[in-house]
Short mmCIF file of C-alpha atoms in Angstrom, two decimals:
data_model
loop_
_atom_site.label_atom_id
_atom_site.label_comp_id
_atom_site.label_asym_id
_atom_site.label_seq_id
_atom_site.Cartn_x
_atom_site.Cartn_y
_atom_site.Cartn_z
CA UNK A 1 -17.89 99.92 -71.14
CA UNK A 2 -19.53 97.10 -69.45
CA UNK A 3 -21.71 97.20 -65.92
CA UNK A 4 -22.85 95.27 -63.54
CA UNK A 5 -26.53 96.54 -61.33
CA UNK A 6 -27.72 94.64 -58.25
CA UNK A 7 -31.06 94.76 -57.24
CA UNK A 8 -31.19 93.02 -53.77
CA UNK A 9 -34.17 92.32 -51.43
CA UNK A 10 -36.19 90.75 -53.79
CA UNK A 11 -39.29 88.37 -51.80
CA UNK A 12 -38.41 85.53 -54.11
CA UNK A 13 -35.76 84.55 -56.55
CA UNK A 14 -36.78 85.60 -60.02
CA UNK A 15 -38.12 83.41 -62.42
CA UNK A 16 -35.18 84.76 -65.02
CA UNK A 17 -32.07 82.32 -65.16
CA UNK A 18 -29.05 82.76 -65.67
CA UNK A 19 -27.74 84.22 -69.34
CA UNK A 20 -31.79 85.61 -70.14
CA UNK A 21 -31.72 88.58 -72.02
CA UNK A 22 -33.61 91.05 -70.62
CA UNK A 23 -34.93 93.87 -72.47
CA UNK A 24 -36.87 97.56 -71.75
CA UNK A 25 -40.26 96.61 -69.70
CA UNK A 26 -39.44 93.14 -69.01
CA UNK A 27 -40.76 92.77 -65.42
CA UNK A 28 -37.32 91.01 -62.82
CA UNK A 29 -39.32 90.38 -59.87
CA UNK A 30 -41.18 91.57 -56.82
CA UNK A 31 -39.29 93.96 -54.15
CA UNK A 32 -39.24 91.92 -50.51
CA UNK A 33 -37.68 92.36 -47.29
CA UNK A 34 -34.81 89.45 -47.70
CA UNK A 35 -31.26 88.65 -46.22
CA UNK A 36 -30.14 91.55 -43.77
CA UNK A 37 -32.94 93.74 -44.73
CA UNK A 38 -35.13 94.76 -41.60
CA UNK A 39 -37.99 95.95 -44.05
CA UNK A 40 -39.35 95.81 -47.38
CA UNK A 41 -37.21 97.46 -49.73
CA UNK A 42 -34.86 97.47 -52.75
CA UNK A 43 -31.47 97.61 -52.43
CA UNK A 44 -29.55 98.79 -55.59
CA UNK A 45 -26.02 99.18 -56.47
CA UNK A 46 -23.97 99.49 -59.82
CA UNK A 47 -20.26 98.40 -60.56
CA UNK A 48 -17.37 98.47 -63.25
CA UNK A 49 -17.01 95.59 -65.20
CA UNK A 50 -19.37 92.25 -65.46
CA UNK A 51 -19.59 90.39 -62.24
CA UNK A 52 -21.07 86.86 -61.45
CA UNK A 53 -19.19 86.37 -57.95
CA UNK A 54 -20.47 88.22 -54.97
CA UNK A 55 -19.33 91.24 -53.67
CA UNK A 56 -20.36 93.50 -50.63
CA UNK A 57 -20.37 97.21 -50.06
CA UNK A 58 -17.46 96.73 -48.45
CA UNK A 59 -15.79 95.10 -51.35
CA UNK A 60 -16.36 98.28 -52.76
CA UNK A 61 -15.22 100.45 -49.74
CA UNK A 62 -11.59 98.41 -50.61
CA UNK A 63 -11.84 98.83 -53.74
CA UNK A 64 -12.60 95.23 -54.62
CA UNK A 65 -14.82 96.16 -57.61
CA UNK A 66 -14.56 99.72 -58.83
CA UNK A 67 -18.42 101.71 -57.93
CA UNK A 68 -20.36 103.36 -60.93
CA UNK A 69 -22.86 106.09 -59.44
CA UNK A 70 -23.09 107.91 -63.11
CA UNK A 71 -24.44 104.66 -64.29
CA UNK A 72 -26.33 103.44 -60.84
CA UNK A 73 -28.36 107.22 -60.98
CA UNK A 74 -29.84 106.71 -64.75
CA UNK A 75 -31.77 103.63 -63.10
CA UNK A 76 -33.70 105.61 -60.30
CA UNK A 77 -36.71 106.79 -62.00
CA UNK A 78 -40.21 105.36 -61.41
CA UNK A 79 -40.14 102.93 -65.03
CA UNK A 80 -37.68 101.35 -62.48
CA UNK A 81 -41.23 100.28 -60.74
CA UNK A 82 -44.11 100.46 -63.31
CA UNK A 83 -44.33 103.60 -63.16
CA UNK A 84 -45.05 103.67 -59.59
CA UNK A 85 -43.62 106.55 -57.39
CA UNK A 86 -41.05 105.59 -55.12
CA UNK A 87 -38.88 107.64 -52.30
CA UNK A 88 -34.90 107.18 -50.99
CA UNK A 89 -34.11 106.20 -47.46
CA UNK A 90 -30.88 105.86 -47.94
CA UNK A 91 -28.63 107.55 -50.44
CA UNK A 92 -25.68 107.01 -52.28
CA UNK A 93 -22.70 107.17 -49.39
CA UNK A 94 -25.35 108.32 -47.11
CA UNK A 95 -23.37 109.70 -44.06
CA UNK A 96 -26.38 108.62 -41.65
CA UNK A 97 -25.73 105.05 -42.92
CA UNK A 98 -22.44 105.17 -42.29
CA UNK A 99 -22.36 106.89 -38.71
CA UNK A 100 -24.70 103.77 -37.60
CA UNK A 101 -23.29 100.90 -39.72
CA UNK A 102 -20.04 101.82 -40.05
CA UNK A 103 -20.01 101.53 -43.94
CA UNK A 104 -20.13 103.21 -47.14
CA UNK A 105 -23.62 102.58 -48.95
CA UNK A 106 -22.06 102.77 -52.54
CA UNK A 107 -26.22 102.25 -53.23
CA UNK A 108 -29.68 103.43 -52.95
CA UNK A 109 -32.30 102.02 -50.76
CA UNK A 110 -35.95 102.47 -51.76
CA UNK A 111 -39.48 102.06 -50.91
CA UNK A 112 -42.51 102.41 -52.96
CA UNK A 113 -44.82 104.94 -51.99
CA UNK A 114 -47.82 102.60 -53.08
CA UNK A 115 -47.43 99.62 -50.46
CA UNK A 116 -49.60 97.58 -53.13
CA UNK A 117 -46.98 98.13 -55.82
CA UNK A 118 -43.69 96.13 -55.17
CA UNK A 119 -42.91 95.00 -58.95
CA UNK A 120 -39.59 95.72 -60.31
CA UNK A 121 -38.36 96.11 -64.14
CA UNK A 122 -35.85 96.61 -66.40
CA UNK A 123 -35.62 100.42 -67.87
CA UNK A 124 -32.98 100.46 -69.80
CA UNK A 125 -32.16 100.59 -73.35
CA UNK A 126 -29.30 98.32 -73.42
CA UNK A 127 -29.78 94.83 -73.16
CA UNK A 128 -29.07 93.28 -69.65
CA UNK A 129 -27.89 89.70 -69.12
CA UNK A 130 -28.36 87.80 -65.66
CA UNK A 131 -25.22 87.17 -64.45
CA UNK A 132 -26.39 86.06 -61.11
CA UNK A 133 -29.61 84.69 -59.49
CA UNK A 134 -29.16 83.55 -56.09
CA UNK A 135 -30.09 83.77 -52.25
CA UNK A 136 -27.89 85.22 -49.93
CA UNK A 137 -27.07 85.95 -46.10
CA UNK A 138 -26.72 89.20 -46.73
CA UNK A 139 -28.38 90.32 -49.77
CA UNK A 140 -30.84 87.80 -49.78
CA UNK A 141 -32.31 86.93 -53.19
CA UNK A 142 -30.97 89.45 -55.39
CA UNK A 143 -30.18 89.62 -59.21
CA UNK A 144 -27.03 90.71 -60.81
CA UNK A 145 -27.36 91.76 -64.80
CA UNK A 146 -24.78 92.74 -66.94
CA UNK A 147 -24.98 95.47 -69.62
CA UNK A 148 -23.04 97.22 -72.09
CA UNK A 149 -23.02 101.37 -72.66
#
C-alpha cells in the first residue's frame, strides 16, 4: 500500500527536490514556526495513497484523502529527531484542538524538549520519495514524501 507523510512547519524549504530518494538517517530539514503556526513546532500527518496536491485537515475531516494513523504512529519516535527527545501538544483528533479550532487534527504536533535540537529525519525503512516541496499559507514550508509498505 502506498502513503503519503507531511511534515509541516519546517524554518526553511528543504534542500531535497522533488523525486529525491530519501533513505533511513537522511536528515529533511530543520523544524520552524512557519505558515499558521504560532510557535516552533512540527506538524505531522499521514494519508492513503501518494499525494503531490495539497490537502488540509479538513480535506481529511470530508474525506478528501482517506487518514492513516497506524502508519502516521510508527513515525513518532525520537530517530524522528536525532535521537533527540521530543513531547506531544497536540494529539491525533485531539478533542482540545477541536473544541478551540473547530477541526479534527488527523496529526501530531510536537516540540523538542532540547530547544537547541530542531533537525528532522527520515526513520523509516522504506524508501520515501518527495512528492512535494513547497511554501504555504497554511502549512508553510512543509514536505510531502511518498512511500510504499
Amino acid at each position: 500500500m502506498r502513503y503519503t507523510v507531511r511534515f509541516a512547519h519546517l524554518k526553511k524549504q528543504s534542500p531535497l527536490a522533488v523525486g529525491t530518494k530519501v533513505t533511513r538517517g537522511m536528515r529533511l530539514g530543520e523544524i520552524g514556526n512557519t505558515g499558521q503556526s504560532t510557535s516552533r513546532h512540527l506538524h505531522i500527518d499521514n494519508i492513503e495513497d501518494w499525494i503531490d496536491v495539497h490537502y488540509t485537515l479538513a480535506t481529511m475531516e470530508i474525506g478528501g484523502v482517506s487518514p492513516s494513523p497506524r502508519q502516521l504512529n510508527y513515525f513518532i519516535d525520537e530517530e524522528l529527531f536525532g535521537g533527540n527527545p521530543f513531547h506531544i501538544t497536540a494529539h491525533y483528533c485531539d478533542p482540545k484542538y477541536q473544541y478551540e479550532r473547530k477541526k479534527l487534527h488527523y496529526g501530531y504536533d510536537i516540540v523538542l524538549d532540547d530547544v537547541g535540537a530542531w533537525e528532522l529525519f527520515w526513520n523509516r525503512t522504506p524508501l520515501g520519495v518527495i512528492l512535494v516541496n513547497r511554501n504555504h499559507k497554511y502549512y508553510g514550508n512543509h514536505l510531502c514524501i511518498g512511500y510504499e509498505v
